[in-house]
XYZ file of C-alpha atoms in Angstrom:
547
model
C 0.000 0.000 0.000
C 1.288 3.052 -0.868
C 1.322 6.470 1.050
C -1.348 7.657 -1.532
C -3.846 5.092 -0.283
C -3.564 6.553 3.400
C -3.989 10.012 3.139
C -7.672 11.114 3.908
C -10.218 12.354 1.542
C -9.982 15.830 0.294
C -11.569 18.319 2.507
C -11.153 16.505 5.738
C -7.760 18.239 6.356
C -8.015 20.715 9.936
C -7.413 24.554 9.464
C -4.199 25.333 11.687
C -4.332 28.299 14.114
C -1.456 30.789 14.925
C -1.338 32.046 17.996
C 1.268 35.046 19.458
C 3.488 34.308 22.281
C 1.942 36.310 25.376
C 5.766 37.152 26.757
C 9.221 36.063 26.789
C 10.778 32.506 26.070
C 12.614 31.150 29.207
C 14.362 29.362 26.783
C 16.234 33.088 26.175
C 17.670 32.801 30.345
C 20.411 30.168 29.678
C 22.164 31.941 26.530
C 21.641 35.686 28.716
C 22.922 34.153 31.909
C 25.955 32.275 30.117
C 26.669 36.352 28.594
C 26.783 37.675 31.514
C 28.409 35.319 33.613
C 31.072 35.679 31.207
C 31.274 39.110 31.007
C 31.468 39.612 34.927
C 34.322 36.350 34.859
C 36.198 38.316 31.981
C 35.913 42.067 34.049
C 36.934 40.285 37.429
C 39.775 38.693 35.621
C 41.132 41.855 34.095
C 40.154 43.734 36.936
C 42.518 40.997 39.587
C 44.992 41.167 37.087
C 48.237 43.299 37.249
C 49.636 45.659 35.071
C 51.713 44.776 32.655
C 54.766 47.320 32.310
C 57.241 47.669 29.220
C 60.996 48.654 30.157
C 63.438 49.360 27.938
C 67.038 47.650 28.015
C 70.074 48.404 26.120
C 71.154 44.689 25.714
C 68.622 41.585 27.156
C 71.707 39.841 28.996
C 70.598 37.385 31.944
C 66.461 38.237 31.162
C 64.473 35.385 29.621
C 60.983 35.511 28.313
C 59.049 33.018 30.985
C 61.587 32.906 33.662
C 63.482 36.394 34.931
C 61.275 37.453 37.547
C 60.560 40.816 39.095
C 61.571 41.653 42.655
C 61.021 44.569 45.464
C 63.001 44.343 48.268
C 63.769 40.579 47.396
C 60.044 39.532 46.856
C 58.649 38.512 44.198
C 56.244 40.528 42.397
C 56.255 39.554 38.688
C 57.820 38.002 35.785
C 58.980 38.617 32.099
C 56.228 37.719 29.588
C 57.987 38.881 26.140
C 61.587 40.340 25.330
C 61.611 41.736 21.514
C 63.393 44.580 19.565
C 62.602 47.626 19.245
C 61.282 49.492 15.761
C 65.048 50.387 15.015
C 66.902 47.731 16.897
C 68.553 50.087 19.090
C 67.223 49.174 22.286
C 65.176 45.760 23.669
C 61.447 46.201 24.905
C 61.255 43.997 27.725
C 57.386 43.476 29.103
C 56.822 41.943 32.091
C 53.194 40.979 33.984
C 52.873 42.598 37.808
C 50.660 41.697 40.726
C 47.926 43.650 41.429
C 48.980 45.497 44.452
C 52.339 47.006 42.557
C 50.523 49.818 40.848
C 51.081 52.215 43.335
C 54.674 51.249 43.136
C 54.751 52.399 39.238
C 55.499 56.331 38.841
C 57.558 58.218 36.572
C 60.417 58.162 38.647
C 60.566 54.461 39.577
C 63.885 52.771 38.545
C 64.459 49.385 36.802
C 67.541 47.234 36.314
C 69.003 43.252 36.319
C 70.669 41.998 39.072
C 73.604 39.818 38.057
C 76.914 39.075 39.487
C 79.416 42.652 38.952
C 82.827 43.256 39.451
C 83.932 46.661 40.476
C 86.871 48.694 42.783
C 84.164 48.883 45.173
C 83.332 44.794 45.535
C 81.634 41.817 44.079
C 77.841 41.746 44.229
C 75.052 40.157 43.132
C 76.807 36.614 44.001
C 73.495 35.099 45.136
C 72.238 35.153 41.488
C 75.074 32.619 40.345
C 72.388 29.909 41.892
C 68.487 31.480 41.450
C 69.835 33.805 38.314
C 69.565 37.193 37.233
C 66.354 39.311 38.006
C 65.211 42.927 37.510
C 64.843 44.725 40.826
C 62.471 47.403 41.319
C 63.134 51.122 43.040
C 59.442 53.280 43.466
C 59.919 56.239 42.771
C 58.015 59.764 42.880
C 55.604 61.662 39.764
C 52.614 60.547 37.884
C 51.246 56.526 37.184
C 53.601 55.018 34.275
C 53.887 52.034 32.512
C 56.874 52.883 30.606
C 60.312 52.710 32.504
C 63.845 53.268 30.876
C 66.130 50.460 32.303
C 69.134 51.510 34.392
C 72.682 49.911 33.041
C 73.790 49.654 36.670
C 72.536 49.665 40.079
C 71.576 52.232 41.816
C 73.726 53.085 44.678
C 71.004 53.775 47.146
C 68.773 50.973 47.508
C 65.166 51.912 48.488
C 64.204 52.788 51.743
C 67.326 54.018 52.381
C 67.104 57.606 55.107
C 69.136 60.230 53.487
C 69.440 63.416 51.654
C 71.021 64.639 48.365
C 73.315 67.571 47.416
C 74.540 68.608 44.170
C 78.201 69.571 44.111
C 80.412 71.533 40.730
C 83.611 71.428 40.476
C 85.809 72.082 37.811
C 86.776 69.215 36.496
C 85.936 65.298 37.633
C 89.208 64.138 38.205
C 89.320 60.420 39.322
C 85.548 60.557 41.106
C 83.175 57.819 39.758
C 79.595 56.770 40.197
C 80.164 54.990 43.675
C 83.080 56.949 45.012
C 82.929 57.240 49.169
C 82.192 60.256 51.327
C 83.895 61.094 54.516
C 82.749 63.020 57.710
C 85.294 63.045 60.403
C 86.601 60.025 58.771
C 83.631 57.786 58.612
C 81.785 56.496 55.391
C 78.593 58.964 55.389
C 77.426 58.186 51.904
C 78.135 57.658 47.992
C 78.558 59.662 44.429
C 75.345 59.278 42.464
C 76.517 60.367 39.647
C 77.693 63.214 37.241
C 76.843 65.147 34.063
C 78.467 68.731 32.632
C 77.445 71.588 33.690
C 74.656 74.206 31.611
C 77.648 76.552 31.096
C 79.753 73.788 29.693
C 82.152 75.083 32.523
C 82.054 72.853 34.874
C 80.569 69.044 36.303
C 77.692 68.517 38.552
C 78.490 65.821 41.046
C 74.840 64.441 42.159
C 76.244 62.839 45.982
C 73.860 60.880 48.798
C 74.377 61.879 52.127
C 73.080 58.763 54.474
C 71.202 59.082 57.600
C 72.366 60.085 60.422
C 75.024 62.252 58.818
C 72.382 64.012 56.822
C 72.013 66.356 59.856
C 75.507 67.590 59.583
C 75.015 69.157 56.461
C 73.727 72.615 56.533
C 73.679 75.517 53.678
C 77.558 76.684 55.217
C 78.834 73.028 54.950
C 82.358 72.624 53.219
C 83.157 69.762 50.405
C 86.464 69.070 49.085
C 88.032 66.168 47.105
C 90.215 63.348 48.700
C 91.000 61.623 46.173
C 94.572 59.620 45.679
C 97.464 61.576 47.942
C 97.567 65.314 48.427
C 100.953 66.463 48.580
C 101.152 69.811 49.321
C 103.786 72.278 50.111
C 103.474 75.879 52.012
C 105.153 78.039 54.768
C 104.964 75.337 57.028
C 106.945 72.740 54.828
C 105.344 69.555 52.624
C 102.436 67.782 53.995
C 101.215 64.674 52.626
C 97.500 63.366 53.777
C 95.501 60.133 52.789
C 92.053 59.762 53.753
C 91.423 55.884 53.195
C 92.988 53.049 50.851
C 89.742 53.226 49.376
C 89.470 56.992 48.268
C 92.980 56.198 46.677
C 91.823 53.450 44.051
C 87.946 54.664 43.718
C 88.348 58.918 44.599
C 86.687 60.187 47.784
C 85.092 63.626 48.843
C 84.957 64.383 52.806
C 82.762 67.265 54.324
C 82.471 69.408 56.989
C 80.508 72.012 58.891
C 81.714 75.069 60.995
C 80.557 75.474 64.664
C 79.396 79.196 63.717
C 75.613 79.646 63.774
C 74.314 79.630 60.589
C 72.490 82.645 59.008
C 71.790 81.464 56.143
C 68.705 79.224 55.244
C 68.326 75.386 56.273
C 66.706 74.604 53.224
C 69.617 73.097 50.789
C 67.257 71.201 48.510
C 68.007 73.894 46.143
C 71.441 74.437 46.534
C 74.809 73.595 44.734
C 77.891 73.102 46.726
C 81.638 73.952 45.535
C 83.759 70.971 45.821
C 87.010 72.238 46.512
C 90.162 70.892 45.270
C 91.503 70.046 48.741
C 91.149 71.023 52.017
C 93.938 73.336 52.063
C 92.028 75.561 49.607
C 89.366 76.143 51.770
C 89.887 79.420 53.280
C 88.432 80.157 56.807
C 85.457 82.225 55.321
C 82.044 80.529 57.135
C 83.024 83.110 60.204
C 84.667 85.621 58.531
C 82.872 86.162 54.923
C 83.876 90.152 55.324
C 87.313 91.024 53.029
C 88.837 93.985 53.095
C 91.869 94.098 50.248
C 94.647 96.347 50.768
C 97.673 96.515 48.398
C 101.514 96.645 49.458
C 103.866 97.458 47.283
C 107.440 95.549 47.285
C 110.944 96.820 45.566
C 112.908 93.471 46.078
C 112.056 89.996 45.010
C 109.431 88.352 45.862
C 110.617 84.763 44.810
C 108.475 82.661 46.816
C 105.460 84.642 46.871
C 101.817 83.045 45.347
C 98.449 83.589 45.616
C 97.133 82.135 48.503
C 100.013 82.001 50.517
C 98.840 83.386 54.350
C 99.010 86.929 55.713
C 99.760 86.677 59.651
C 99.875 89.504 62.583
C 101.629 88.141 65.169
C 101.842 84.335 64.334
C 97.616 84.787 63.346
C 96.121 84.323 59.894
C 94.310 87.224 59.082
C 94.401 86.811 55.150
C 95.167 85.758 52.254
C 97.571 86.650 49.428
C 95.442 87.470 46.154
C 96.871 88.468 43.802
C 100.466 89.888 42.646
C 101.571 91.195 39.627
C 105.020 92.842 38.162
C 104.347 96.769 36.911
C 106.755 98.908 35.047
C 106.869 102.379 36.378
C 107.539 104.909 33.553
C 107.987 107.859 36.016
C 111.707 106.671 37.206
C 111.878 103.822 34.823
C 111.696 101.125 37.267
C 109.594 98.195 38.737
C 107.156 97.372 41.048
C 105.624 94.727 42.388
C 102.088 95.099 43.753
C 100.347 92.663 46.019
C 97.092 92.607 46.672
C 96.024 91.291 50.583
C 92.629 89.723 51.100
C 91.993 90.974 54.996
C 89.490 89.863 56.990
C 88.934 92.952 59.209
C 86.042 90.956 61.887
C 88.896 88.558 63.214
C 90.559 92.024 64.597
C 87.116 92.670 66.387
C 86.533 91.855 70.027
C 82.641 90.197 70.921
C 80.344 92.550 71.011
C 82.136 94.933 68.886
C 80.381 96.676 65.846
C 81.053 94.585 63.262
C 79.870 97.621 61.254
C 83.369 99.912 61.926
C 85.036 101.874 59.540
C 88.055 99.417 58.753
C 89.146 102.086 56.800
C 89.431 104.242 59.236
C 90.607 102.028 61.554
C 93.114 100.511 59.173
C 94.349 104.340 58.441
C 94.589 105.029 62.488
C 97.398 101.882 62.536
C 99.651 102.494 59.611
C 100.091 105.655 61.629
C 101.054 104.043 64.910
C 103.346 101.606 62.529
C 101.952 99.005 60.680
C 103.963 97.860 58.267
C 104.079 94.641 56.027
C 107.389 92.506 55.053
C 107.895 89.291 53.717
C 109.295 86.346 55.974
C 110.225 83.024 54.782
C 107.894 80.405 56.393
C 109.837 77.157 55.276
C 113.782 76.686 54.575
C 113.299 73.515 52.736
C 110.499 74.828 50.265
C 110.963 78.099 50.170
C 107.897 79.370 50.613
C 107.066 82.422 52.035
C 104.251 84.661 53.571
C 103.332 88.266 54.550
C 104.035 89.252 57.422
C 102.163 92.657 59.268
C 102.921 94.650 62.686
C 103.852 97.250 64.381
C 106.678 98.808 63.846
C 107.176 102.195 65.581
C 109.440 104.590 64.055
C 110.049 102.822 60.366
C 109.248 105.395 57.565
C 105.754 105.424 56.594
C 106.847 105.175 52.469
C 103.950 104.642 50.338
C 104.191 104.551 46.488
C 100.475 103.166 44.817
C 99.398 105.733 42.614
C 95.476 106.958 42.417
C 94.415 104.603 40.260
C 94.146 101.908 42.641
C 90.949 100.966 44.292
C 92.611 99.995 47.654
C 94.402 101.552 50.438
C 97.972 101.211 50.541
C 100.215 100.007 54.081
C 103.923 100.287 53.719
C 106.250 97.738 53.447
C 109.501 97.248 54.970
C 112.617 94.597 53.971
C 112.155 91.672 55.463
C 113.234 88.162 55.032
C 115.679 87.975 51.710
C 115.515 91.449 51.064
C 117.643 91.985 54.560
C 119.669 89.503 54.491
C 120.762 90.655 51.021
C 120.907 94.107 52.786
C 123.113 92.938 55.277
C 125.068 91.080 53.080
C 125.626 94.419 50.809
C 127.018 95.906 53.961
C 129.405 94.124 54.395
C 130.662 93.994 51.221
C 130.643 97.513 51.254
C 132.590 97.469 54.187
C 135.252 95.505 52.639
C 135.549 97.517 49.663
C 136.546 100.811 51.869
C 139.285 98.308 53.944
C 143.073 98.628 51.525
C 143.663 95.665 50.996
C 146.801 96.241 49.693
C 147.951 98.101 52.903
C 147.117 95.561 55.005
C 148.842 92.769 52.672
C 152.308 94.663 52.935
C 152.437 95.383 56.763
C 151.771 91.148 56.422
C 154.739 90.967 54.582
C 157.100 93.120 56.358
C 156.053 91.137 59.871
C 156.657 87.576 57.927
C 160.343 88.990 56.881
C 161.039 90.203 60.273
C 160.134 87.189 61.493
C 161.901 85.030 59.081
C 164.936 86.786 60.048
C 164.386 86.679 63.976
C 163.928 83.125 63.702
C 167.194 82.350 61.282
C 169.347 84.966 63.290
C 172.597 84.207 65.296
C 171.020 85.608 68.520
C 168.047 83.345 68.456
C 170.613 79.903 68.030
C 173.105 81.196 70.786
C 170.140 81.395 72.832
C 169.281 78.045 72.680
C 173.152 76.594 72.368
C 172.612 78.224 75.998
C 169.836 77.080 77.173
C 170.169 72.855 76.258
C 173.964 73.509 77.977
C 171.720 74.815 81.201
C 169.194 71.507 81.084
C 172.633 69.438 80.822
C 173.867 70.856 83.578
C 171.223 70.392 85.864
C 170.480 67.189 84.729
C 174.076 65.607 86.027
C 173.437 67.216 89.640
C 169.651 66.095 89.639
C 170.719 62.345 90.613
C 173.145 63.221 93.310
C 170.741 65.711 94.954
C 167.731 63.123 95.081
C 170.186 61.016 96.893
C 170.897 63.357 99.482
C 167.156 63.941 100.040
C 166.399 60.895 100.292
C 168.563 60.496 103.649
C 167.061 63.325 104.804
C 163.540 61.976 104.504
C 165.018 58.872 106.484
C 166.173 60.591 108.930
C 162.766 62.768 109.671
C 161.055 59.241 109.740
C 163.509 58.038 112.708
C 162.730 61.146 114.018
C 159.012 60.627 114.511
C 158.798 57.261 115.205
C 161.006 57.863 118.898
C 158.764 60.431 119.487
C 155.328 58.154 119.173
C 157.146 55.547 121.527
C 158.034 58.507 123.984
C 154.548 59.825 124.071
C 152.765 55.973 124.476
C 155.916 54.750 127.714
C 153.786 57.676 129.611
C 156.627 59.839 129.885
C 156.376 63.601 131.538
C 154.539 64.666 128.802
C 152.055 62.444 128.487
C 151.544 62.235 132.732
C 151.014 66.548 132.509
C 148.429 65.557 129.861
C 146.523 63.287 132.053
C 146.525 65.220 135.201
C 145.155 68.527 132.953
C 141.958 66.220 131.614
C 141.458 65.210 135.598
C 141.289 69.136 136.424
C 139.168 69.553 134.125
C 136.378 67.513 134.602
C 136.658 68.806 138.318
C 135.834 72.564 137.297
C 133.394 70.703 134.738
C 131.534 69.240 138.083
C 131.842 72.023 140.073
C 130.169 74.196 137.725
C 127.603 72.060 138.068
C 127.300 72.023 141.502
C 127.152 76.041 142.335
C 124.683 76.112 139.157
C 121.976 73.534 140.668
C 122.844 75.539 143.994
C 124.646 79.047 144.011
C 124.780 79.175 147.967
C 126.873 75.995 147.871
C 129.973 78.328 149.050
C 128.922 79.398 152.016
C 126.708 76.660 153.746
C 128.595 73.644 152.049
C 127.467 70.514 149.699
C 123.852 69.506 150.460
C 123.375 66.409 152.420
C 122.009 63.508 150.178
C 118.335 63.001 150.517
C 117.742 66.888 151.435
């Protein structure tokens, strides 16, 4: 039978009826819940993730896409994800996946760079990364949220966390200071050079230094820097010295500091300040007391030889300046030279406390060249030759001054001193010599040497002494016959003395008189004793014993 045969007859068929849904399917909840689940799954996901930072490398050695981790303070907090070129293969973009809780850690200034074993003058570190291998370390720094970091190609040399302050020292040139290089106060290690770059004026070099806690507080706005590095050898008035502030400042340069015991007037703020590092610390003149110069200028005839800038002017053993300047002047008046030398005073150190510090120096200065200040040059070392200026008082020199109007500064006199009189004294006596004849004196010489010559090889002079050996002959034959005779004599005298010690001891006359003298005497000895225990002893007799 075939599917024709079952079909009903036409018109039996039933009309279908279409009917609209009254609301929604709940069919549509399972594909809208599976949406949204995954939505809220996908934003939870991204939201619990970290960031993911890209930090630029000049080479990728020791970091490895997978496996080079990211660490603060030795904890881990990520890890590499990709390591590619750059557009122009002149750097390596290294992008690494962070935890959550590091984005507060990401700024502008935060630092980046690998940790790996190094070798330097100042030590080996980074040895613990020969076993768990190289990783990038992270320093937080300060500014707005980044995601973009330039790698550093070396450590820093503060770590983070570290307490401290920095300063910003120029100096003319770098000399053998390095990224690393120690800083000294009072001899201790109080912190490391940052770094360095050239100056804006192309003039000089910024030194960026760190200044650790808690010698941070020693530096203040009047605080003096000055390089240490290798062996200073120096040489002044007071002869060579030679000064070496630690094996280490020899082979990696060193800068030490200091701060006077003045009170400071000048701000405590330093943020904003740059510091001169000075070449040593012999440069550094006393000037956080005594920032007040007043320059005066002496002018010298003689030579100066020995004489720089720099080189101390005393008063009575004290340094009260400096040597400036000097120059050599040719004086077209008399056809002549000159040399002027300028003095760098520093008038306060002549003022008492309490004193105005406001006083006319001028004045003042004036009111003393009158009583007798003068200024010479004395030699401060015999083996360098060094030598200083010397001012005091000298009453009664003449007060000879010779600066013409032109200069700016007042003028103190100078008197010879040091070479210049001992060359005077030496022209004095070569003067002296010149007026003495010479000539005189060497022919009176003469005329004594001939008379002499002919005293000596005269007849008179060898009958003289024909005479006097026949005299010592003579009285050497009767010498020996003379000591014989004296030596019976002294026999004699010896016979002599010895009867007379046996005469005295056989108690002869002599000897009894001598006895019966002592027993008188120590009668009156005992009757002077008597009368003087009893004066009336006299006249009613020797007391009865008992009485």
């Amino acid at each position: 039978m075939t599917s024709e045969d079952q079909l009903p007859p036409s018109g039996q068929f039933a009309t279908p009826t279409i009917k609209k849904s009254a609301g929604f399917s709940l069919i549509w909840l399972i594909p809208l819940l599976t949406a949204i689940i995954g939505g809220w799954l996908m934003i939870k996901t991204q939201m619990e993730q970290g960031p993911v930072i890209t930090i630029s490398f000049k080479t990728a050695e020791g970091i490895e896409a997978g496996k080079t981790r990211v660490k603060f303070r030795d904890i881990d907090i990520g890890v590499v994800q990709q390591v590619e070129f750059s557009d122009r293969f002149t750097h390596i973009l290294v992008t690494a996946k962070l935890r959550k809780d590091t984005e507060q850690l990401l700024h502008q200034g935060s630092r980046f760079w690998v940790v790996k074993p190094r070798l330097g003058i100042g030590g080996i570190s980074g040895l613990n990364t020969l076993v768990s291998g190289a990783y990038i370390e992270l320093a937080p720094g300060e500014g707005k949220y980044s995601r973009t970091f330039t790698g550093l190609d070396t450590p820093p040399i503060i770590r983070p966390g570290q307490a401290g302050i920095e300063v910003v020292l120029k100096s003319e040139r770098l000399g053998s200071l390095d990224t690393g290089s120690p800083i000294y106060y009072q001899g201790i290690q109080a912190g490391e050079v940052l770094g360095y770059e050239l100056a804006k004026d192309n003039k000089g070099v910024l030194i960026h230094a760190f200044i650790r806690e808690p010698f941070h507080h020693f530096v203040h706005s009047n605080s003096r820097f000055w390089n240490t590095s290798g062996i200073d050898i120096s040489t002044g008035v007071d002869g060579v010295n030679v000064h070496l502030e630690s094996v280490k400042s020899l082979l990696m340069g060193g800068i030490a500091f200091t701060t006077p015991d003045a009170p400071d007037t000048h701000p405590k703020e330093i943020s904003n300040l740059v510091f001169t590092l000075f070449r040593n610390k012999a440069e550094i003149t006393e000037n956080s007391l005594f920032a007040k110069k007043e320059r005066i200028i002496a002018l010298f005839d003689g030579s100066v030889r020995g004489l720089q800038a720099g080189a101390p002017v005393e008063f009575n053993g004290i340094k009260v300046g400096i040597v400036e300047d000097l120059r050599l002047e040719f004086n077209s008046d008399n056809a002549s030279f000159r040399i002027p030398v300028i003095l760098a005073i520093e008038p306060e150190r002549f003022l008492t406390p309490g004193q105005d510090a406001n006083l006319d120096h001028r004045a003042l200065f004036k009111q003393l060249v009158e009583k007798g200040l003068r200024a010479r040059l004395r030699t401060g070392s015999l083996l360098t030759g060094k030598i200083f200026v010397e001012l005091n008082i000298f009453p009664g020199t003449p007060e000879r001054l010779h600066a013409d109007s032109h200069y700016p500064y007042p003028e103190i006199p100078t008197i010879p001193g040091g070479l210049d009189q001992i060359a005077s004294s030496v022209q004095n006596i070569l003067s002296k010599l010149e007026r003495v004849d010479i000539e005189k004196i060497g022919s009176a010489l003469q005329q004594t040497l001939e008379g002499s010559s002919k005293l000596i090889n005269g007849p008179e002079l060898k009958s003289s002494l024909l005479a006097l050996q026949h005299t010592l002959q003579t009285v050497d034959r009767h010498a020996e016959p003379m000591a014989e005779h004296m030596g019976g004599i002294l026999v004699q005298a010896k016979t002599t003395l010895r009867l007379i010690n046996l005469q005295l001891k056989s108690g002869s006359p002599v000897t009894q008189m001598s006895e019966e003298l002592s027993d008188t005497a120590r009668a009156i000895r005992a009757l002077v004793e008597i009368l003087e225990r009893n004066p009336n002893a006299l006249l009613v007799g020797k007391p009865v014993s008992g009485d």
